[in-house]
Short mmCIF file of C-alpha atoms in Angstrom, two decimals:
data_model
loop_
_atom_site.label_atom_id
_atom_site.label_comp_id
_atom_site.label_asym_id
_atom_site.label_seq_id
_atom_site.Cartn_x
_atom_site.Cartn_y
_atom_site.Cartn_z
CA MET J 11 -19.83 -23.98 -22.21
CA HIS J 12 -18.28 -25.73 -19.25
CA LYS J 13 -16.75 -23.87 -16.28
CA PRO J 14 -13.23 -24.79 -15.14
CA ALA J 15 -13.07 -26.19 -11.61
CA HIS J 16 -10.16 -24.01 -10.54
CA THR J 17 -8.69 -20.58 -11.17
CA THR J 18 -5.49 -20.54 -13.23
CA ILE J 19 -2.55 -18.17 -13.23
CA LEU J 20 -4.04 -16.58 -16.35
CA ASP J 21 -6.87 -15.32 -14.16
CA ALA J 22 -4.51 -13.51 -11.78
CA PRO J 23 -5.64 -9.95 -12.66
CA ARG J 24 -9.09 -10.87 -11.36
CA LEU J 25 -7.75 -11.84 -7.95
CA GLY J 26 -7.35 -8.42 -6.38
CA LEU J 27 -5.81 -4.99 -6.35
CA GLY J 28 -2.43 -6.34 -5.28
CA SER J 29 -2.19 -8.53 -8.39
CA GLN J 30 -1.98 -5.54 -10.70
CA PRO J 31 1.68 -5.52 -11.83
CA VAL J 32 2.48 -1.78 -11.91
CA TYR J 33 0.55 -0.89 -8.77
CA ALA J 34 1.83 -3.92 -6.86
CA THR J 35 5.42 -3.12 -7.82
CA LEU J 36 5.25 0.57 -6.94
CA VAL J 37 3.37 0.25 -3.65
CA GLN J 38 6.11 -1.86 -2.06
CA PHE J 39 8.64 0.98 -2.02
CA PRO J 40 6.59 3.47 0.06
CA ALA J 41 5.60 0.66 2.43
CA VAL J 42 9.26 -0.04 3.13
CA CYS J 43 10.03 3.68 3.45
CA PHE J 44 7.19 4.26 5.91
CA VAL J 45 8.18 1.27 8.04
CA GLY J 46 11.78 2.55 7.91
CA THR J 47 10.54 5.96 9.03
CA LEU J 48 8.84 4.36 12.03
CA LEU J 49 12.04 2.50 12.93
CA THR J 50 14.23 5.60 12.59
CA ASP J 51 11.70 7.63 14.62
CA ILE J 52 11.94 5.05 17.39
CA ALA J 53 15.74 5.15 17.18
CA TYR J 54 15.67 8.96 17.43
CA TRP J 55 13.22 8.87 20.34
CA ARG J 56 15.49 6.45 22.24
CA SER J 57 18.87 8.05 21.41
CA ALA J 58 18.19 11.72 20.47
CA ASN J 59 20.85 11.36 17.76
CA TYR J 60 19.84 13.86 15.04
CA LEU J 61 21.06 11.49 12.31
CA TRP J 62 17.96 9.32 12.85
CA GLU J 63 15.68 12.32 12.39
CA THR J 64 17.43 13.11 9.11
CA PHE J 65 16.94 9.52 7.95
CA SER J 66 13.25 9.80 8.81
CA VAL J 67 12.84 12.92 6.69
CA TRP J 68 14.53 11.31 3.69
CA LEU J 69 12.55 8.09 4.03
CA LEU J 70 9.28 10.00 4.32
CA THR J 71 10.07 12.15 1.29
CA ALA J 72 11.03 9.19 -0.90
CA GLY J 73 8.03 7.20 0.29
CA CYS J 74 5.59 10.03 -0.42
CA ILE J 75 6.97 10.60 -3.92
CA VAL J 76 6.74 6.95 -4.94
CA ALA J 77 3.38 6.59 -3.17
CA ALA J 78 2.04 9.35 -5.42
CA PHE J 79 3.11 7.34 -8.48
CA ALA J 80 1.56 4.20 -6.97
CA ALA J 81 -1.65 6.16 -6.39
CA ILE J 82 -1.71 7.17 -10.06
CA ALA J 83 -1.15 3.55 -11.14
CA GLY J 84 -3.84 2.37 -8.72
CA LEU J 85 -6.27 5.00 -9.98
CA LEU J 86 -5.64 3.96 -13.58
CA THR J 87 -6.24 0.32 -12.61
CA TRP J 88 -9.39 1.33 -10.75
CA VAL J 89 -10.77 3.24 -13.75
CA SER J 90 -9.75 0.82 -16.49
CA HIS J 91 -10.67 -2.53 -14.84
CA ARG J 92 -14.29 -2.88 -13.82
CA HIS J 93 -13.63 -6.13 -11.95
CA VAL J 94 -11.24 -4.26 -9.61
CA ARG J 95 -13.97 -1.81 -8.62
CA THR J 96 -16.37 -4.64 -7.83
CA LEU J 97 -14.03 -6.52 -5.48
CA ARG J 98 -15.37 -6.88 -1.96
CA TYR J 99 -12.77 -4.75 -0.14
CA ALA J 100 -11.62 -2.52 -3.00
CA LYS J 101 -13.15 0.71 -1.72
CA LEU J 102 -11.80 0.15 1.78
CA HIS J 103 -8.34 -0.56 0.31
CA VAL J 104 -8.45 2.70 -1.63
CA LEU J 105 -9.64 4.64 1.42
CA ALA J 106 -6.96 3.18 3.74
CA SER J 107 -4.25 3.83 1.13
CA ALA J 108 -5.38 7.42 0.53
CA VAL J 109 -5.55 8.22 4.25
CA ALA J 110 -2.10 6.66 4.76
CA LEU J 111 -0.64 8.82 1.98
CA ALA J 112 -2.31 11.97 3.30
CA LEU J 113 -1.04 11.33 6.83
CA ALA J 114 2.45 10.54 5.49
CA ILE J 115 2.49 13.94 3.77
CA VAL J 116 1.38 15.62 7.01
CA ASN J 117 4.08 13.62 8.80
CA ALA J 118 6.70 14.95 6.38
CA PHE J 119 5.72 18.50 7.36
CA VAL J 120 5.80 17.58 11.05
CA HIS J 121 9.29 16.12 10.57
CA SER J 122 10.45 19.33 8.90
CA ARG J 123 10.36 21.15 12.26
CA ASP J 124 13.53 21.73 14.23
CA GLY J 125 14.78 19.67 17.12
CA TYR J 126 13.28 16.96 19.23
CA VAL J 127 9.68 18.09 18.60
CA ALA J 128 10.10 17.18 14.93
CA VAL J 129 9.70 13.54 15.89
CA VAL J 130 8.43 13.21 19.46
CA PRO J 131 5.49 12.85 20.02
CA GLN J 132 3.54 13.87 16.87
CA GLY J 133 5.94 12.51 14.25
CA LEU J 134 6.28 9.17 15.98
CA THR J 135 2.51 8.90 16.46
CA LEU J 136 1.85 9.70 12.80
CA SER J 137 4.46 7.14 11.75
CA VAL J 138 2.70 4.44 13.78
CA ILE J 139 -0.70 5.36 12.31
CA VAL J 140 0.66 5.37 8.73
CA VAL J 141 2.24 1.92 9.17
CA VAL J 142 -0.97 0.51 10.67
CA LEU J 143 -3.00 1.97 7.79
CA MET J 144 -0.55 0.53 5.25
CA LEU J 145 -0.88 -2.91 6.87
CA LEU J 146 -4.66 -2.57 6.78
CA ALA J 147 -4.59 -1.49 3.12
CA THR J 148 -2.34 -4.44 2.30
CA TRP J 149 -4.70 -6.87 4.00
CA LEU J 150 -7.73 -5.32 2.25
CA GLY J 151 -6.02 -5.43 -1.16
CA TRP J 152 -4.68 -8.97 -0.78
CA PRO J 153 -5.97 -11.36 -3.46
CA ARG J 154 -8.75 -13.61 -2.26
CA PRO J 155 -9.30 -16.23 -4.97
CA TYR J 156 -12.08 -17.90 -2.98
CA LEU J 157 -14.18 -14.72 -3.40
CA VAL J 158 -13.79 -14.67 -7.19
CA GLU J 159 -15.95 -16.52 -9.67
CA PRO J 160 -13.85 -18.68 -12.01
CA VAL J 161 -13.37 -17.18 -15.47
CA GLN J 162 -14.80 -19.06 -18.41
CA HIS J 163 -12.11 -19.75 -20.94
CA PRO J 164 -13.11 -19.79 -24.61
CA ASN J 165 -11.07 -22.98 -25.10
CA PRO J 166 -11.45 -25.16 -21.97
CA THR J 167 -9.32 -27.96 -23.35
CA GLY J 168 -6.23 -25.78 -23.57
CA VAL J 169 -5.52 -26.89 -27.14
CA LEU J 170 -4.76 -24.08 -29.56
#
């Protein structure tokens, strides 16, 4: 059988963790929430307006809840698709994502304290670390078609 010279859109699930529809859709929401938390933490640190601290708590809570659902979807993808487990950076992506979620949960507890110490310095530091880990996890989970062997199609001509 002949191998196609290029990877088609039909091969997309083989490209990486981020190409899995449910996981890729869910993981975007906590990423935005955690970046928003960092921004509201910075705003609180600079202004000491308690409204920003309240926004941080809500963003962290929403991000952690949806991140838990994304983790379940990612785990199901991990278990059910062997090719996902064999990707070059898959384990590092899972590790970075898990550590980011765990630190975000710790950050939610830190933010639950009263007053200025709820954000500065521990909450702000944790927010920075979580965002950096999320960026790292995104980079590690990004599809890399040049690292994937082309899939052999049963009908290379494309005629049904």
